[in-house]
Short mmCIF file of the C-alpha atoms (twelve columns), coordinates in Angstrom:
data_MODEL
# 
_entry.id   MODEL 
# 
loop_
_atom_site.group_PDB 
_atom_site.id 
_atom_site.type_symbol 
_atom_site.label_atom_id 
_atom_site.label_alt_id 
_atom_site.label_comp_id 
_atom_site.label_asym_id 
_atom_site.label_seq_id 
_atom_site.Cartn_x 
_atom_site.Cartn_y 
_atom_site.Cartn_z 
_atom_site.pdbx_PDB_model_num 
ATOM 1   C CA . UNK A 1   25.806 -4.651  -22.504 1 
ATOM 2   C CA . UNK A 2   28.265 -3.760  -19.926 1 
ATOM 3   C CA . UNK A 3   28.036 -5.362  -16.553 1 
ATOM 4   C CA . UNK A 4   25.010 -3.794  -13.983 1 
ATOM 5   C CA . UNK A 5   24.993 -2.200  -10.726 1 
ATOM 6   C CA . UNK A 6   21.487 -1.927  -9.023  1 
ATOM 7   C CA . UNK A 7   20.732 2.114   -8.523  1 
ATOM 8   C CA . UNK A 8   20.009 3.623   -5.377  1 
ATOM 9   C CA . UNK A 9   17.139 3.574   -3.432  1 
ATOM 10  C CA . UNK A 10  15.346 5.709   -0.778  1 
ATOM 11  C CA . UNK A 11  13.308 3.955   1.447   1 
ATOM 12  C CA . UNK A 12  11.255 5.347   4.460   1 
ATOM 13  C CA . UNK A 13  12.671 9.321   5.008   1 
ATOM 14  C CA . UNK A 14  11.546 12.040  4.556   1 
ATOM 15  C CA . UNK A 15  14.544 13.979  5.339   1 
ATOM 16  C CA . UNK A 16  14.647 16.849  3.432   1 
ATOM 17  C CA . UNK A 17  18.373 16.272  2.621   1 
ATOM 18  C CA . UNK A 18  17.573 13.488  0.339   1 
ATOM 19  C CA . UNK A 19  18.469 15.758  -2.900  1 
ATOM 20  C CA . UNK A 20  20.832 14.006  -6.038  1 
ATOM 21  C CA . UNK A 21  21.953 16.697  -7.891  1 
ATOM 22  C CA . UNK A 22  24.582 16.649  -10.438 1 
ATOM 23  C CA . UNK A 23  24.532 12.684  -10.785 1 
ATOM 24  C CA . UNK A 24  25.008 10.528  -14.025 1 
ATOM 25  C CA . UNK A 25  23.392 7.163   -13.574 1 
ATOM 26  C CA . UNK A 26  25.930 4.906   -15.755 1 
ATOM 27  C CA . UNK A 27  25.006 1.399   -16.262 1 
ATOM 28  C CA . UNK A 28  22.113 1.580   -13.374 1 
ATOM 29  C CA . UNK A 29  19.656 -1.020  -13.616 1 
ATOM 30  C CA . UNK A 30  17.224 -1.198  -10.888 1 
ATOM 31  C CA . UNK A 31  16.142 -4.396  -8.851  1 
ATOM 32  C CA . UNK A 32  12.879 -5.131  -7.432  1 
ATOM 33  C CA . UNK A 33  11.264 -6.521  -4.133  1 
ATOM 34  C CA . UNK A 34  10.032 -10.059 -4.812  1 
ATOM 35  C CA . UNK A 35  6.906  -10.030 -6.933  1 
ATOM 36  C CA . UNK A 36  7.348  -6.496  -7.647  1 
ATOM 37  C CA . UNK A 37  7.777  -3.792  -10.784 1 
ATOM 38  C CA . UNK A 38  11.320 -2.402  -10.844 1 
ATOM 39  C CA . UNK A 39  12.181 0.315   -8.223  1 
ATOM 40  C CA . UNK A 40  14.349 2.303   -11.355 1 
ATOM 41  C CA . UNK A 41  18.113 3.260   -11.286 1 
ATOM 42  C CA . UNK A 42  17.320 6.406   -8.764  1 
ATOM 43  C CA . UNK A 43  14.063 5.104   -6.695  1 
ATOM 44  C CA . UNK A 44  12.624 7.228   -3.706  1 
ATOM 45  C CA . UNK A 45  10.227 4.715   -1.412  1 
ATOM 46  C CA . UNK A 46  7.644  6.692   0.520   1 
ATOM 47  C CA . UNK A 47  10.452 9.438   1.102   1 
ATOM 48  C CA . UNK A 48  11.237 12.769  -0.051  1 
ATOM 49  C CA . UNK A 49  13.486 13.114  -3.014  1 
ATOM 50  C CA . UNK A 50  14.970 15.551  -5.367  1 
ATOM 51  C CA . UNK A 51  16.539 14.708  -8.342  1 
ATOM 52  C CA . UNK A 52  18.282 17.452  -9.914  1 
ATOM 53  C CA . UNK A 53  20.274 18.228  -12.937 1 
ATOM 54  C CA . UNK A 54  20.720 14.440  -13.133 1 
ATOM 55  C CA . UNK A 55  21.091 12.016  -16.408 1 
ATOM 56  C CA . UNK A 56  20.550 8.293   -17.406 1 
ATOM 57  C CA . UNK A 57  22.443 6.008   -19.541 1 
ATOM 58  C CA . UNK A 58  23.312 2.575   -20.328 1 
ATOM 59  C CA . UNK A 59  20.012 1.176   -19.224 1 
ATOM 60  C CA . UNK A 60  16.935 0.296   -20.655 1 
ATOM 61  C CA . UNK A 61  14.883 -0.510  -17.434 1 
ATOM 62  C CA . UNK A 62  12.997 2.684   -15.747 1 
ATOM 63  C CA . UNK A 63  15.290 5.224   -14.730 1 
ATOM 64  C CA . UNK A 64  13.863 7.368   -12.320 1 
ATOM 65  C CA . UNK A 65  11.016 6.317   -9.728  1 
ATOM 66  C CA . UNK A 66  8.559  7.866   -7.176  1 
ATOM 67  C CA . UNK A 67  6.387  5.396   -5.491  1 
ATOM 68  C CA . UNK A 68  3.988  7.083   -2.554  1 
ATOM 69  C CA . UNK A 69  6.691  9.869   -2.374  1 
ATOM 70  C CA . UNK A 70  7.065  13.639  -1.840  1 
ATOM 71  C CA . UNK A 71  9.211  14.141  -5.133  1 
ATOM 72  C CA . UNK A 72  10.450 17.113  -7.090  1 
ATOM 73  C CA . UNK A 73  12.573 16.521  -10.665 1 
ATOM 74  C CA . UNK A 74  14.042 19.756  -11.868 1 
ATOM 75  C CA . UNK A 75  16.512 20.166  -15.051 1 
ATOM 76  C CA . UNK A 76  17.351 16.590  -15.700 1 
ATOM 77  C CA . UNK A 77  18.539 15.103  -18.711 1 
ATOM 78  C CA . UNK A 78  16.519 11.898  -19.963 1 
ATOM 79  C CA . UNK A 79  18.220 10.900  -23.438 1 
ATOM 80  C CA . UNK A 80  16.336 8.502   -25.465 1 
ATOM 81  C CA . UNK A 81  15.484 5.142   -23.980 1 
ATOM 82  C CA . UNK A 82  16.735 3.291   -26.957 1 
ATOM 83  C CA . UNK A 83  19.157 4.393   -29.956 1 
ATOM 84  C CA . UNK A 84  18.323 4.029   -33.187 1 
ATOM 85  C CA . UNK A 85  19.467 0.674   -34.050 1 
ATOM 86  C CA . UNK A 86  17.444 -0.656  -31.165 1 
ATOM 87  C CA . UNK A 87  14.356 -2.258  -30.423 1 
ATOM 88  C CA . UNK A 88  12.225 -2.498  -27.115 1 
ATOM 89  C CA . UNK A 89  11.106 -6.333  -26.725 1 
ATOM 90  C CA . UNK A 90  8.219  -8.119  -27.691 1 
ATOM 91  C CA . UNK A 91  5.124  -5.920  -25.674 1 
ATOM 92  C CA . UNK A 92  3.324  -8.241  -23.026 1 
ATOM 93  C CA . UNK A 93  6.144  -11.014 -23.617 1 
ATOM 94  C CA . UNK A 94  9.313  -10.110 -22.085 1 
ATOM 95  C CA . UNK A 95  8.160  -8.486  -18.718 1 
ATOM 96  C CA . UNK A 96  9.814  -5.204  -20.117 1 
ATOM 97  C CA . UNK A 97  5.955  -3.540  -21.219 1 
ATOM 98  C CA . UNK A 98  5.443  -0.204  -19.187 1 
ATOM 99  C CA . UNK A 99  8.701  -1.006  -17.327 1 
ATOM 100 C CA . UNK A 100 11.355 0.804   -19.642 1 
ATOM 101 C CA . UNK A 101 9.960  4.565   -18.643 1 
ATOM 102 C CA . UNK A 102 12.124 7.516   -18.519 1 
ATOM 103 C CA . UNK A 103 10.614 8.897   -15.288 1 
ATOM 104 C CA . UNK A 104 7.486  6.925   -13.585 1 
ATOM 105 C CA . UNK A 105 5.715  8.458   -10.562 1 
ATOM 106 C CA . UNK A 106 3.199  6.181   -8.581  1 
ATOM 107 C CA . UNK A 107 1.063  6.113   -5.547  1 
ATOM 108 C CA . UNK A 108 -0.835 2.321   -5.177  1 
ATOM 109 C CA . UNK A 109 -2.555 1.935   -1.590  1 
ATOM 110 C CA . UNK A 110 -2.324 -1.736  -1.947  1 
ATOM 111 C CA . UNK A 111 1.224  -1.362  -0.101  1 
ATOM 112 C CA . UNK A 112 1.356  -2.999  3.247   1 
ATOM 113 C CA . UNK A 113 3.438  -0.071  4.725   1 
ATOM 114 C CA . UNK A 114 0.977  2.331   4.390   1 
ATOM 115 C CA . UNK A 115 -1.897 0.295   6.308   1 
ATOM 116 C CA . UNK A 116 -2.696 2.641   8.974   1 
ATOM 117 C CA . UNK A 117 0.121  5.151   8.626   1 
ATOM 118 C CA . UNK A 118 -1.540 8.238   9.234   1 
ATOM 119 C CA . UNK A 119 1.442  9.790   7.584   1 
ATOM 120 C CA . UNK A 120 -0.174 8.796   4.112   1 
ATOM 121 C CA . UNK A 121 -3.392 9.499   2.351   1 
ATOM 122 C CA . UNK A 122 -5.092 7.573   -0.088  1 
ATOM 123 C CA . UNK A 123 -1.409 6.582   -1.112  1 
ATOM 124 C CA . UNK A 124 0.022  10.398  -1.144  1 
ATOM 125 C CA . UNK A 125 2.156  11.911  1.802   1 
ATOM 126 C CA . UNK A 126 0.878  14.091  3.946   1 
ATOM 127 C CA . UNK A 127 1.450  17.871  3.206   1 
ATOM 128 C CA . UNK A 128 3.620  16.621  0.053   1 
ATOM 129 C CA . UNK A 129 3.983  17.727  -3.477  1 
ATOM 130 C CA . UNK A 130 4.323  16.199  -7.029  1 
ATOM 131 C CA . UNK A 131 6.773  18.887  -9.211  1 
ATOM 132 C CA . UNK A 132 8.425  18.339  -12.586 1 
ATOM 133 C CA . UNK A 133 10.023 21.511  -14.019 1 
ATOM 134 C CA . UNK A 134 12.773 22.298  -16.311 1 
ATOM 135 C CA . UNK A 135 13.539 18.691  -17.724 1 
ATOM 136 C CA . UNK A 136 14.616 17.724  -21.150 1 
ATOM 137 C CA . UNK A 137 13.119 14.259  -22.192 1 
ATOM 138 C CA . UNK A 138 13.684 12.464  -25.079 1 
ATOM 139 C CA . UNK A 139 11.723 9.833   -26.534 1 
ATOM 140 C CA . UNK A 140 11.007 6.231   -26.069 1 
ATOM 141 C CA . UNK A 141 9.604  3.287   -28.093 1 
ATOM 142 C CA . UNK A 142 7.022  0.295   -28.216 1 
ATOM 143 C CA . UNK A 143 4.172  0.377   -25.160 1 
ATOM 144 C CA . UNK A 144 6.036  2.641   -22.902 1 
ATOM 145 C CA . UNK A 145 5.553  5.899   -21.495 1 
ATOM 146 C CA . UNK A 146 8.173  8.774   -21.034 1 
ATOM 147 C CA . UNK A 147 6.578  10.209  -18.306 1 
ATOM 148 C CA . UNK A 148 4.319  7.864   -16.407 1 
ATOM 149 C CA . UNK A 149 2.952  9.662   -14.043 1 
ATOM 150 C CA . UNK A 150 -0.383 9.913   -10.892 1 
ATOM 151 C CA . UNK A 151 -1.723 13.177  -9.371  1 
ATOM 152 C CA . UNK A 152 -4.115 12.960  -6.595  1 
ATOM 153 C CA . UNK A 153 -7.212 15.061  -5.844  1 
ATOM 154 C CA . UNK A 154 -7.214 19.021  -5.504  1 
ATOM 155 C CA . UNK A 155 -8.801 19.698  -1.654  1 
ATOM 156 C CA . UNK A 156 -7.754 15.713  -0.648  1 
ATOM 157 C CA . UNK A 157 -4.161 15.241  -1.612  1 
ATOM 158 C CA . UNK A 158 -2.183 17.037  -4.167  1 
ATOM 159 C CA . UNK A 159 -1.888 17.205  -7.814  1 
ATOM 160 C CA . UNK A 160 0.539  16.349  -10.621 1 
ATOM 161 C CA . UNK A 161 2.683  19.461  -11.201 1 
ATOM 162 C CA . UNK A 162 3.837  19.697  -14.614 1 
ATOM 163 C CA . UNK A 163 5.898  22.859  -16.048 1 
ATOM 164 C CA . UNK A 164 8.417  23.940  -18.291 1 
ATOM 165 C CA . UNK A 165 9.713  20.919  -19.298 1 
ATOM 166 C CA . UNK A 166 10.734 20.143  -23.077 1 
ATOM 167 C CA . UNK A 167 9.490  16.698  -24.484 1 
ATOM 168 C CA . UNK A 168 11.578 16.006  -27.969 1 
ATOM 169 C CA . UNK A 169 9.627  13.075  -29.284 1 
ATOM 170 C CA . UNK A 170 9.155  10.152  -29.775 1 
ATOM 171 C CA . UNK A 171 6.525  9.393   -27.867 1 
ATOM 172 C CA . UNK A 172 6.301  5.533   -27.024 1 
ATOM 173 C CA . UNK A 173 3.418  4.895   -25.904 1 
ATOM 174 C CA . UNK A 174 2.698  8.425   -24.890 1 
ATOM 175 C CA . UNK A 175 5.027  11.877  -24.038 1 
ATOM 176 C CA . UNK A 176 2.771  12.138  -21.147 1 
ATOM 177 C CA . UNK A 177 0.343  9.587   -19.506 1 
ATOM 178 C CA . UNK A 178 -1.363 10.944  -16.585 1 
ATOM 179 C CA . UNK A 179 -4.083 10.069  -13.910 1 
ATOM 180 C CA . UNK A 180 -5.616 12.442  -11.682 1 
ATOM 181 C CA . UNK A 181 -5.528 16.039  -11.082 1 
ATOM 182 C CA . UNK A 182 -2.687 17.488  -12.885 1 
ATOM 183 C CA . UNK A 183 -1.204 21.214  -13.806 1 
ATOM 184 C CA . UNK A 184 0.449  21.305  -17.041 1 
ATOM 185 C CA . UNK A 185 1.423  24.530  -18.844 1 
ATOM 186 C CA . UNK A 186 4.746  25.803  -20.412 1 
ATOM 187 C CA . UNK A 187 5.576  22.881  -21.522 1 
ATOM 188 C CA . UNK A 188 7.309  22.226  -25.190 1 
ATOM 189 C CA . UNK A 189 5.887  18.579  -26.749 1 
ATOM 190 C CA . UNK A 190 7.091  17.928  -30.051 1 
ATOM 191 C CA . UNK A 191 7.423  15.034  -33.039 1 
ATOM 192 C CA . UNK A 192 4.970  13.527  -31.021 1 
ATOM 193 C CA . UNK A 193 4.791  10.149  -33.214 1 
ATOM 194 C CA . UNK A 194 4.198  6.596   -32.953 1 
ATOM 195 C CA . UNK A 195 6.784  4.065   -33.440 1 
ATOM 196 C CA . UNK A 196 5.850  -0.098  -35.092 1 
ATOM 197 C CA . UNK A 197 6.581  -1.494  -31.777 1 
ATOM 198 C CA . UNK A 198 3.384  0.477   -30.081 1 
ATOM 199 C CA . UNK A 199 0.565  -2.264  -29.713 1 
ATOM 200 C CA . UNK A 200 -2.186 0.459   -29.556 1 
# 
């Protein structure tokens, strides 16, 4: 496809003026640290973010990414991964498996960063949240997720907050694969169907 630029990336803030609103991610392909999954086209790092009323195209690497973050996602637009002509590659082969996610929210503890930081807890920051309202999301195919995301514990961290949002189908892997505690409700999930590129 056309040529690549690498997304953006919030790393380390928690600034509460780190809010993308009104931005279309053209052609946004995000890189990764050495060794590492891909950071997405709009990453936020063990920072605050808000992504709103933002859309993805021309990619079919993970768009939008929360890793150890405070992170809110309200009225976005997240068209189909692929278009109907298109395949995702060969599951477990190319690399691509669980990397081609419309929005992917994760808290590991394995991350040197976060040894000791008192700021953190069990991966989740301190006094942060987890919110996803108002979205549109579209589907995806093979062994990926559309929303792939991690809610921590109710009275230790926080949960997964999941409302309102409108999930068109297909499914990929699965419209919504969650760990932890999570709050769903109001949520539309439809055509919920497998595709022949999903291993499982």
């Amino acid at each position: 496809g056309p040529p690549k630029w690498g997304g953006l990336r919030v790393y380390d803030s928690m600034a509460e003026e780190n809010v993308l609103s009104y931005c279309d991610f053209v052609n946004a392909q995000g890189t990764s640290p050495a060794g590492s999954e891909n950071y997405g086209s709009l990453g936020f790092i063990r920072s605050w973010g808000w992504a709103d009323h933002c859309t993805w195209s021309g990619s079919h690497l993970r768009w939008c990414y929360a890793r150890n973050a405070k992170i809110t996602v309200t009225h976005c637009l997240f068209p189909d991964m692929f278009d109907a002509t298109e395949a995702p590659p060969a599951d477990f082969i190319s690399g691509a498996d669980n990397n081609q996610e419309q929005l992917k929210m994760d808290f590991p503890t394995t991350d040197a960063e976060l040894a000791g930081n008192p700021n953190f807890v069990s991966g989740f920051p301190v006094g942060g949240w987890c919110r996803v309202y108002y979205n549109d999301f579209h589907g995806n195919k093979g062994h990926n997720d559309v929303f792939d995301g991690s809610g921590g514990r109710v009275g230790t961290t926080f949960p997964l907050d999941c409302r309102y949002n409108h999930f068109h189908g297909l499914t990929g892997d699965e419209h919504l694969d969650l760990d932890g505690d999570c709050y769903i409700a109001g949520n539309i999930l439809e055509h919920g169907t497998k595709d022949i590129w999903t291993s499982d």
